[in-house]
Short mmCIF file of C-alpha atoms in Angstrom, two decimals:
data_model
loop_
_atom_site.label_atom_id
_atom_site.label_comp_id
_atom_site.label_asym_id
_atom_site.label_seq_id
_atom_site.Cartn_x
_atom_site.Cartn_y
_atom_site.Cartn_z
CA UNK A 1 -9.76 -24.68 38.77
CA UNK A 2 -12.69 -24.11 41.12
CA UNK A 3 -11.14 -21.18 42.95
CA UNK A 4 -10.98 -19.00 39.34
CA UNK A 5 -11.45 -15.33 40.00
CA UNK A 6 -12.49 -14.39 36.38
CA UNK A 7 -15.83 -15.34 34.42
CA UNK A 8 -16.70 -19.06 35.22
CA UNK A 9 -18.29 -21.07 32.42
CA UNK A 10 -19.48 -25.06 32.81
CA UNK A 11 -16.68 -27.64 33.05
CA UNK A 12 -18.63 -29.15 29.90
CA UNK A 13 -18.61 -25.51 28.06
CA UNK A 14 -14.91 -25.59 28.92
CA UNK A 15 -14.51 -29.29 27.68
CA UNK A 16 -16.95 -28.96 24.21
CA UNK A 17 -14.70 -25.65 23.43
CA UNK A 18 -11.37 -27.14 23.86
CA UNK A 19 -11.97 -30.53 21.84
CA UNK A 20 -13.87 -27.90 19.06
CA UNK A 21 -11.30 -25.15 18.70
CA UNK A 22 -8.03 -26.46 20.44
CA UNK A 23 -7.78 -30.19 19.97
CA UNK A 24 -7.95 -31.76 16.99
CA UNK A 25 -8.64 -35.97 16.09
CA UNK A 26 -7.73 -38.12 19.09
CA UNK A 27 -6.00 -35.63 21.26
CA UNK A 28 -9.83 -33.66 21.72
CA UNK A 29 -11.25 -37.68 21.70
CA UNK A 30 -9.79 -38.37 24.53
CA UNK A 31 -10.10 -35.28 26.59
CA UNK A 32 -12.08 -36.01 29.47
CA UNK A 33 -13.59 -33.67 32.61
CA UNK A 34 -11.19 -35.61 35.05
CA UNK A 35 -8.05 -34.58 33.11
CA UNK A 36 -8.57 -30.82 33.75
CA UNK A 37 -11.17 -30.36 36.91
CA UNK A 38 -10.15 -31.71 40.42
CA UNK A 39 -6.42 -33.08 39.91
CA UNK A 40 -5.19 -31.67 36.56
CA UNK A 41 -2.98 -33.72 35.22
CA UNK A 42 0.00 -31.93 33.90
CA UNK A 43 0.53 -33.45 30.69
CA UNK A 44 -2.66 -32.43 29.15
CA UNK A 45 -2.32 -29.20 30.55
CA UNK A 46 1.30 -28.47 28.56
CA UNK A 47 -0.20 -29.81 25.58
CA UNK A 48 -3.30 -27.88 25.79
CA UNK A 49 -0.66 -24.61 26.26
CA UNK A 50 1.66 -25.99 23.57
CA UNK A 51 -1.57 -26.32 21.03
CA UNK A 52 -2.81 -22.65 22.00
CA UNK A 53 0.74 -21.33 21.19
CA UNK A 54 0.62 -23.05 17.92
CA UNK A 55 -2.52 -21.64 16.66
CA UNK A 56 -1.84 -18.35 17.87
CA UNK A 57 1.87 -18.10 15.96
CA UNK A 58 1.06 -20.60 13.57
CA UNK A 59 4.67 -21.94 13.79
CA UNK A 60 5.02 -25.33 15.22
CA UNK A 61 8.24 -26.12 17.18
CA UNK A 62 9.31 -28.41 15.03
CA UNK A 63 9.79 -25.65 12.26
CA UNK A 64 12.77 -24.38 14.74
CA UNK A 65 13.98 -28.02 15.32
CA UNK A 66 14.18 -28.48 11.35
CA UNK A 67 15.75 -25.30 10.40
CA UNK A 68 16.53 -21.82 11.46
CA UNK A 69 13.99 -19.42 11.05
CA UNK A 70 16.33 -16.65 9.21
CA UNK A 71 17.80 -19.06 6.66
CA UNK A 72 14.88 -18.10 4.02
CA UNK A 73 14.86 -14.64 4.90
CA UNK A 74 18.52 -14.02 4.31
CA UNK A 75 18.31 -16.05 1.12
CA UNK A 76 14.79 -13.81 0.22
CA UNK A 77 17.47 -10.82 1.05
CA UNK A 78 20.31 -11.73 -0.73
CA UNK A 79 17.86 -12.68 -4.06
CA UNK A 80 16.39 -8.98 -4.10
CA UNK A 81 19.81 -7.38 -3.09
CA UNK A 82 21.20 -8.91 -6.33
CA UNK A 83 18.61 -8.40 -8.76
CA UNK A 84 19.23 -4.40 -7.20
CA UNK A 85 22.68 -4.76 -7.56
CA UNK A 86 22.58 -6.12 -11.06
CA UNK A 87 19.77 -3.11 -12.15
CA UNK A 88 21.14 -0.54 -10.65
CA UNK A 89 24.56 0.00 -13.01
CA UNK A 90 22.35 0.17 -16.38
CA UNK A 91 19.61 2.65 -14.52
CA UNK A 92 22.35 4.58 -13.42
CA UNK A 93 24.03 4.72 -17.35
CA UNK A 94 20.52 5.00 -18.52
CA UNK A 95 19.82 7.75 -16.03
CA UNK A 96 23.55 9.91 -16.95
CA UNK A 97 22.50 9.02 -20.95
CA UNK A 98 19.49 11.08 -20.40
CA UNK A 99 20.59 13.43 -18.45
CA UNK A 100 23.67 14.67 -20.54
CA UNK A 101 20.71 14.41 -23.77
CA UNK A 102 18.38 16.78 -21.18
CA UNK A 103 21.42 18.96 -20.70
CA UNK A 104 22.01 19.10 -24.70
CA UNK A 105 18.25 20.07 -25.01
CA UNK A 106 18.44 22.97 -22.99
CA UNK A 107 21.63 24.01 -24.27
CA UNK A 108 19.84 23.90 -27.68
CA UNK A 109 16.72 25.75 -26.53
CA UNK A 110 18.58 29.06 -24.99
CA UNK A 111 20.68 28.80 -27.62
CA UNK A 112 17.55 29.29 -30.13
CA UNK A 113 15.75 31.49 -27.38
CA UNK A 114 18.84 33.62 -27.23
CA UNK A 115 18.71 36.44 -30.24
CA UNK A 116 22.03 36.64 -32.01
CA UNK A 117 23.94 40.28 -31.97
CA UNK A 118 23.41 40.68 -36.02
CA UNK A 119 19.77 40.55 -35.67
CA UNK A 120 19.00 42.38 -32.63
CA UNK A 121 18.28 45.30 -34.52
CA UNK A 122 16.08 43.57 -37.12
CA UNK A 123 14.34 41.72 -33.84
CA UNK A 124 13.72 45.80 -31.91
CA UNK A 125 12.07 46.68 -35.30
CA UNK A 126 10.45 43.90 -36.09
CA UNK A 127 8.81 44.20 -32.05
CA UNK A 128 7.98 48.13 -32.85
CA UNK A 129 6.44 47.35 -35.72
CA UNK A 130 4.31 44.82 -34.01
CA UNK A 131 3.37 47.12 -30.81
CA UNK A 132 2.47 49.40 -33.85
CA UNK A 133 0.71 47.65 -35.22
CA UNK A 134 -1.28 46.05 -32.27
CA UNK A 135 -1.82 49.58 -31.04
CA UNK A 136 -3.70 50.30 -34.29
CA UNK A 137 -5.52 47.11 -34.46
CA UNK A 138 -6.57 48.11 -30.44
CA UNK A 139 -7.89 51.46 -32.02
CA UNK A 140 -9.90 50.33 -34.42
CA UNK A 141 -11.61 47.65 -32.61
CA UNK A 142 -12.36 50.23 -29.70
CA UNK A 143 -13.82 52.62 -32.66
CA UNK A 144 -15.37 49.82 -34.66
CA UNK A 145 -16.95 48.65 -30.91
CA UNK A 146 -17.82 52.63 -29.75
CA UNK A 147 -19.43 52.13 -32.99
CA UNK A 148 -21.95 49.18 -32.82
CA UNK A 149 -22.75 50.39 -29.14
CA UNK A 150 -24.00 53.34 -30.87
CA UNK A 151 -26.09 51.37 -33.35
CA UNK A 152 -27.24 49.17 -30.70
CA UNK A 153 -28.36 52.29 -28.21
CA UNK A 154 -29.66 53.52 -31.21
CA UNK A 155 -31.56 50.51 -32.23
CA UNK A 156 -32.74 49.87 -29.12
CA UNK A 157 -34.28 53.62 -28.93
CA UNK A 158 -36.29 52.58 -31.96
CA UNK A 159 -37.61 49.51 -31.28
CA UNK A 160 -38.80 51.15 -27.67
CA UNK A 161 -40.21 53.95 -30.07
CA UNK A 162 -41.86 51.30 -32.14
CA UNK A 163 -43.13 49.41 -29.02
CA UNK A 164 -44.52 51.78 -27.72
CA UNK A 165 -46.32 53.00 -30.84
CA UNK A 166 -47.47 49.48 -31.25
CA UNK A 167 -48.40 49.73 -27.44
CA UNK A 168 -50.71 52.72 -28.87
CA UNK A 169 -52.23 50.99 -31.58
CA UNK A 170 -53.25 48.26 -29.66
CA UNK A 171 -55.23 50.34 -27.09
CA UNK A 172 -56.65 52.45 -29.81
CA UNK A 173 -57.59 49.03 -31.38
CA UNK A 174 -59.34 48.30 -27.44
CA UNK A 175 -60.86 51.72 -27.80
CA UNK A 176 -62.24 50.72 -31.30
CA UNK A 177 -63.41 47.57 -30.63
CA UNK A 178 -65.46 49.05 -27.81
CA UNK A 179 -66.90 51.65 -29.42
CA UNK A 180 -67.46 49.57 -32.18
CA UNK A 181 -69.87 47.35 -29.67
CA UNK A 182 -71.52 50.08 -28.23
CA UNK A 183 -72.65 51.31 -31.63
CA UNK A 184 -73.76 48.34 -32.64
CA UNK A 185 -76.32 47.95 -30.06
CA UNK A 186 -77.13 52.00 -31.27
CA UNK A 187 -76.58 51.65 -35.11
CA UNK A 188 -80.09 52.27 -36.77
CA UNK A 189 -81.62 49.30 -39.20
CA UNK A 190 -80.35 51.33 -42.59
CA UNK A 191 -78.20 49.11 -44.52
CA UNK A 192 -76.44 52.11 -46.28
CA UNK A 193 -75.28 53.55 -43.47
CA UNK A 194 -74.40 50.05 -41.83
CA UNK A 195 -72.61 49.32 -44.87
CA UNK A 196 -70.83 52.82 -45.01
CA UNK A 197 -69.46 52.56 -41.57
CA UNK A 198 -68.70 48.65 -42.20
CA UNK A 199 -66.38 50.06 -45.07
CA UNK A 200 -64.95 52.79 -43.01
CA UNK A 201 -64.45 50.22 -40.28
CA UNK A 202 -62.85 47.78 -42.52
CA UNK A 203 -60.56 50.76 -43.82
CA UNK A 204 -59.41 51.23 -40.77
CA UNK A 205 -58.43 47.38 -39.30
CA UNK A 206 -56.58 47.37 -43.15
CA UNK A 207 -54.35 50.76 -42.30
CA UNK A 208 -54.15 49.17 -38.56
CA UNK A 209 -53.08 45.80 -39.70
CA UNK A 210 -50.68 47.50 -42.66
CA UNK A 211 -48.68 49.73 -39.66
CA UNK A 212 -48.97 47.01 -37.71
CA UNK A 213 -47.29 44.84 -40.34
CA UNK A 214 -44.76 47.39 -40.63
CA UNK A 215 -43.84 48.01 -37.15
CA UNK A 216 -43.35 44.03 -36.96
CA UNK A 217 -41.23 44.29 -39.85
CA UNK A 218 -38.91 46.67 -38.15
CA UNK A 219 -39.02 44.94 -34.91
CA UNK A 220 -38.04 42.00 -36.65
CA UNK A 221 -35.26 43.91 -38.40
CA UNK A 222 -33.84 46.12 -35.26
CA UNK A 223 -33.82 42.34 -33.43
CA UNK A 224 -32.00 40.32 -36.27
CA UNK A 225 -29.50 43.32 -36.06
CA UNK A 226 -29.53 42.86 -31.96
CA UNK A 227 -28.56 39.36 -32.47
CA UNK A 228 -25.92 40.08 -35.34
CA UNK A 229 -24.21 42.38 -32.30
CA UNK A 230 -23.12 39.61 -30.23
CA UNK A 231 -21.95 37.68 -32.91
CA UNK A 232 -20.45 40.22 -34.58
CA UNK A 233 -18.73 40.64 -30.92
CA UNK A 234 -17.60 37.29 -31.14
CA UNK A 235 -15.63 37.19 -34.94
CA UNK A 236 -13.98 40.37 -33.43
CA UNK A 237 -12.87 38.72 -30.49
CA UNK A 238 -11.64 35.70 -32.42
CA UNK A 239 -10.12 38.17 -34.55
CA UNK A 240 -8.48 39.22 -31.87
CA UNK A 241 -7.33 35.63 -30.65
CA UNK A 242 -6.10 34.82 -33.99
CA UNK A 243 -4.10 37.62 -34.29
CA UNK A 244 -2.23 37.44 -30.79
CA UNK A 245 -1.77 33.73 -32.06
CA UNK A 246 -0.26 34.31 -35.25
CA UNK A 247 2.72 36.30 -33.91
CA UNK A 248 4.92 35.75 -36.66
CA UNK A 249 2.35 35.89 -39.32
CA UNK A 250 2.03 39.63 -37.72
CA UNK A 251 5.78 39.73 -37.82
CA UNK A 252 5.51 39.00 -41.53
CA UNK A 253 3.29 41.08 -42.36
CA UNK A 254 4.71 44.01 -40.07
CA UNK A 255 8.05 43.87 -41.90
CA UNK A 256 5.51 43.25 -45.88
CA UNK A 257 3.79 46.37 -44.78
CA UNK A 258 7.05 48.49 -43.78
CA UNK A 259 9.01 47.33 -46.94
CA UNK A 260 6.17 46.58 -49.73
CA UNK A 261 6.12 50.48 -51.30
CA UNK A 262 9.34 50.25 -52.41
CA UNK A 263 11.38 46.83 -52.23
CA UNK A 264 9.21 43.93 -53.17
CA UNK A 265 11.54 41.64 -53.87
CA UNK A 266 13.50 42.37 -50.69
CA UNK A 267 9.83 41.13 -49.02
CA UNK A 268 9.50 38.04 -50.72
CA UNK A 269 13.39 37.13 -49.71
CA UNK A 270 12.56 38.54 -46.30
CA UNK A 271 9.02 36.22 -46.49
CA UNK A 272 10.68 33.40 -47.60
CA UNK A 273 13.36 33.30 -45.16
CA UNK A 274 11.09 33.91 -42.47
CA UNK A 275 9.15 30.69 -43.16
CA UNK A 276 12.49 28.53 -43.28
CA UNK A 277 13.23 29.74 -40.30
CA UNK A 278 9.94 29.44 -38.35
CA UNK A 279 9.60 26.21 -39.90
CA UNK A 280 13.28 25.16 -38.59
CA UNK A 281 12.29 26.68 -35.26
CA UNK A 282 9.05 24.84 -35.07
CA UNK A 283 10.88 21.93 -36.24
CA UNK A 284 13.28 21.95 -33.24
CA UNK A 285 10.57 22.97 -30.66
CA UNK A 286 9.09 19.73 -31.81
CA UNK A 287 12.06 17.65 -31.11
CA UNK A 288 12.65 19.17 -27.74
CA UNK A 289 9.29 18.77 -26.18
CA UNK A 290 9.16 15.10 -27.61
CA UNK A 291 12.62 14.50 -26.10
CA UNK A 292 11.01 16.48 -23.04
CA UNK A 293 8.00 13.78 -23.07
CA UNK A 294 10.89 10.88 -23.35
CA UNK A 295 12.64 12.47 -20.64
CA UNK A 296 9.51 12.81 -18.76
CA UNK A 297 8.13 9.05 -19.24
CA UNK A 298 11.60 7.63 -18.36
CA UNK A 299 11.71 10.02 -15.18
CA UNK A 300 8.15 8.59 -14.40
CA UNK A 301 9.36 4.77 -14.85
CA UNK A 302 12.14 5.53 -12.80
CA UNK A 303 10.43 7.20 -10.30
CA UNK A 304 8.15 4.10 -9.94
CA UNK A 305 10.51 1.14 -10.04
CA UNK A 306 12.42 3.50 -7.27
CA UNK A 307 8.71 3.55 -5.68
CA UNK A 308 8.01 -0.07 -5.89
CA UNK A 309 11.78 -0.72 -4.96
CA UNK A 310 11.31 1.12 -1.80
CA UNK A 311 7.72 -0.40 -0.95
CA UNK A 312 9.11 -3.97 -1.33
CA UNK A 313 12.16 -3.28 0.51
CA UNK A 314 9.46 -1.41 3.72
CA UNK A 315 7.25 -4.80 3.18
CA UNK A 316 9.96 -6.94 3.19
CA UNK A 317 11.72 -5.47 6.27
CA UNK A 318 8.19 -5.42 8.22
CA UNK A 319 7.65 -9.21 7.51
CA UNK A 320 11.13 -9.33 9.00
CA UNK A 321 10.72 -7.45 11.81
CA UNK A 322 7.40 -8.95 12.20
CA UNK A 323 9.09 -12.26 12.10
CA UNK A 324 11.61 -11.61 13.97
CA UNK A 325 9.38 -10.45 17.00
CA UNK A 326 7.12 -13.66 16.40
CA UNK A 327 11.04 -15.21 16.41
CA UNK A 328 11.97 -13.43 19.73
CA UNK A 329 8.69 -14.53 21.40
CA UNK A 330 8.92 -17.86 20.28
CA UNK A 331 12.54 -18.16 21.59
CA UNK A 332 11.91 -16.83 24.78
CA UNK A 333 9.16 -19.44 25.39
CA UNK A 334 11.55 -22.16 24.06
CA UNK A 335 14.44 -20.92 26.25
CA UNK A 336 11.63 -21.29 29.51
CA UNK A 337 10.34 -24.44 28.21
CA UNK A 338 14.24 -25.22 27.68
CA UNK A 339 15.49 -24.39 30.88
CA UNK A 340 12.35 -26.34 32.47
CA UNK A 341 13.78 -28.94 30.99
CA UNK A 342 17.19 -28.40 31.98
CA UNK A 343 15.85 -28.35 35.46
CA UNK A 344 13.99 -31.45 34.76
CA UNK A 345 17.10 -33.13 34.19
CA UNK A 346 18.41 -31.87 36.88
CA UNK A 347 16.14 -33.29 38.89
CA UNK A 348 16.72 -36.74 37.03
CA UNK A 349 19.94 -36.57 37.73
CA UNK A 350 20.09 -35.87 41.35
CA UNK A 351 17.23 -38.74 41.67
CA UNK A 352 19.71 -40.89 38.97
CA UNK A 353 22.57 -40.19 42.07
CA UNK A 354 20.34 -40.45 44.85
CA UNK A 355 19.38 -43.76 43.16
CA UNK A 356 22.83 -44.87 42.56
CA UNK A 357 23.61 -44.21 46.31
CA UNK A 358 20.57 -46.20 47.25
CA UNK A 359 22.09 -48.91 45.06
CA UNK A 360 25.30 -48.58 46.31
CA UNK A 361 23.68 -48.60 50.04
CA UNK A 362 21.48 -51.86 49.08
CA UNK A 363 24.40 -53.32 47.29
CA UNK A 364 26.31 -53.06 50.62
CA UNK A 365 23.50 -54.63 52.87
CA UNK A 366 22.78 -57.51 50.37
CA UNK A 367 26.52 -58.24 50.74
CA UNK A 368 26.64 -57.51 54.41
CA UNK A 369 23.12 -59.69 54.59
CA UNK A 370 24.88 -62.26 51.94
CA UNK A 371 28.08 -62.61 54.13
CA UNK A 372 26.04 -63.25 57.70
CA UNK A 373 23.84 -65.20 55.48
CA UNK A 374 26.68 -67.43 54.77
CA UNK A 375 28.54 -67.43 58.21
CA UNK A 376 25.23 -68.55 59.47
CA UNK A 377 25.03 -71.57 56.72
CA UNK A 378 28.28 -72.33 58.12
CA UNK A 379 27.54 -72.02 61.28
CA UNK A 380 24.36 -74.08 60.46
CA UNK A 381 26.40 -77.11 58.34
CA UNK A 382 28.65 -77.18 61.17
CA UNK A 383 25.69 -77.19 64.28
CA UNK A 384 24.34 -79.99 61.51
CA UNK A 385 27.59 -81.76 61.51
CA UNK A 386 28.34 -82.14 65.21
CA UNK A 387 24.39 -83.11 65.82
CA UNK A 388 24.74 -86.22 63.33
CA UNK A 389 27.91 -86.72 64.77
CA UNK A 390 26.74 -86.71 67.91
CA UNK A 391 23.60 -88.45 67.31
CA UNK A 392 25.57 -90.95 65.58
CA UNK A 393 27.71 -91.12 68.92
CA UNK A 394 24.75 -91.79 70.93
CA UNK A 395 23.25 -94.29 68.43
CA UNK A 396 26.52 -96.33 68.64
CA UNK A 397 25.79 -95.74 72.38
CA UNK A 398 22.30 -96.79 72.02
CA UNK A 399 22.80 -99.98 69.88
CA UNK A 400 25.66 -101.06 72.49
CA UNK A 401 22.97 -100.57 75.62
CA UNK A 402 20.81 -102.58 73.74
CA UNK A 403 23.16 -105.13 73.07
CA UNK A 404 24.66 -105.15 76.08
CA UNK A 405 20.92 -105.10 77.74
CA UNK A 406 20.60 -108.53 75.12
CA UNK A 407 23.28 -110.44 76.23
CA UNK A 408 22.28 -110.59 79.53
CA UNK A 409 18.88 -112.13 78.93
CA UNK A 410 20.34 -114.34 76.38
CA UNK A 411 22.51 -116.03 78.92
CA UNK A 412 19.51 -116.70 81.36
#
């Protein structure tokens, strides 16, 4: 720990962090400098490593000694394989149901877009009569249009005329009003002759003011004609739209116009057939787009659930694979921390053997040490024996020296 080559913090800043963020109730309690700094102590170094590993995989070991980690995810798999399996024969009848109704729709829309031989001819004429027709309708609104161009260049030369007349007036009116100053300040103190020329004057601002009135008038009317135009523009060119919309109201009234001098009855059949016949085509145009719009929806829905079918299913198979990786890494650092163990008892049971011989060796010398141990009790018992008896020899000895050292004296 004090020959680290990358950025050195405090051995406190170390300690504080691990009990904060690593070690949790009495396991970051008891975590003290002297357990990590000088001579680690290997214990609280694997479960420092073992709580990192945790926290970074969030799967504790004992999740893989419980259970496997694929049981739920094949069960997960099998659920939402089923509930697929299940679905997918009534999408699939749903799917040929409305298919085989498409494929009756479109069979029923050529067949009504497709003219039949007998009235192919009726069809060319009825067509002919409507470029005809159009061709005249193009005619007149070119000559109706040429027309009002005129009437508008025409208009417009007036009111430029009448502008410019006004234009006139108004500096003649300038004119007036100056010479009408400049004789004031000349005009002689007669009041006959002031009142002459105030009549004449007056005169003249009425006429002015009357042509002025008039000119205004015509403006007025040459500009509510100018804005008429572009309406008048417009109603043609709905005109226009209404008749390219009504096709077979121009139909009808192509074949009324060909046949109404001399059969009229024949047009009324003709009319009245026509409208059955629109109104049985409009009818089935109906049904087909709203069976289109079913078809569509349905398509749509299908085209979703397929959507969210195959999102799930990419989900799903990332939280597997994710899993699995998180699985893989997990295993291999279970297979080290195995075989460490494996080594570990190993190791315990080489030292179990070594021990066992040591026993067997000690066993031998306590019975080696036991048997000399006895020999020399033996030996000892029987040293013991011949002393007493031999110290009872020289006591019997003893006692007859003394009492043959007594009798002597006795006698004197």
């Amino acid at each position: 720990m004090e020959t680290m080559t990358f950025p050195r913090y405090s051995p406190d800043e170390i300690i504080n962090s691990l009990r904060t963020y690593v070690l949790t109730g009495a396991e970051g309690r008891n975590l003290v400098k002297s357990d990590l700094f000088g001579t680690p102590k290997l214990d609280v170094l694997h479960l420092i490593y073992m709580r990192i590993l945790q926290k970074v995989y969030a799967i504790n070991l004992e999740h893989f000694y419980v259970m496997p980690v694929n049981v739920d995810i094949i069960e997960f798999r099998r659920q939402v394989y089923l509930e697929l399996q299940l679905n997918y024969k009534t999408a699939l009848e749903k799917h040929q149901q409305l298919e085989a109704a498409n494929r009756e729709a479109a069979m029923k829309l050529e067949k009504l877009n497709t003219v039949p031989a007998e009235h192919q001819e009726e069809v060319k004429q009825l067509t002919e009569s409507i470029r005809d027709l159009e061709h005249l309708l193009r005619q007149d609104y070119r000559r109706k249009q040429t027309a009002l161009q005129e009437v508008i260049s025409q208009k417009k030369m007036d009111i430029a005329e009448s502008t410019r007349k006004l234009n006139d007036l108004k500096v003649a009116m300038a004119t007036l009003k100056e010479e009408q100053e400049q004789l004031k300040s000349k005009i002689v103190e007669s009041p006959e002759e002031l009142k002459n020329y105030k009549e004449q004057m007056k005169e003249t601002v009425k006429k002015l003011k009357k042509s002025k009135e008039e000119i205004t008038q015509k403006y007025e009317s040459y500009r509510d004609l100018v804005e008429i135009l572009p309406s008048c523009q417009l109603e043609v060119q709905l005109y226009k739209k209404k008749m390219e919309r009504q096709g077979a109201n121009v139909e009808r009234l192509a074949s009324v116009l060909s046949e109404v001098r001399n059969i009229e009855d024949q047009s009324d059949s003709a009319q009245i057939e026509l409208k059955r016949v629109k109104t049985d085509e409009m009818s089935l145009k109906r049904l087909v787009t709203a069976k289109r719009e079913a078809l569509a929806t349905i398509e749509l829905k299908i085209q979703k659930k397929r959507e969210d079918v195959e999102q799930h299913k990419c989900t799903v198979l990332e939280y597997c694979n994710k899993v699995q990786e998180k699985r893989g890494a997990v295993y291999d650092k279970v297979m080290a921390i195995h075989k460490e163990i494996q080594q570990t008892r190993y190791k315990i049971e080489e030292l179990k053997d070594n021990a066992g011989k040591e026993a067997m060796k000690a066993k031998e010398i306590h019975l080696s040490l036991k048997a000399a141990l006895e020999k020399c009790h033996e030996s000892l018992i029987k040293t013991a024996k011949s002393f007493e008896a031999s110290r009872k020899e020289r006591i019997a000895e003893l006692k007859k020296g003394l009492l043959s050292i007594q009798s002597p004296g006795s006698s004197h």
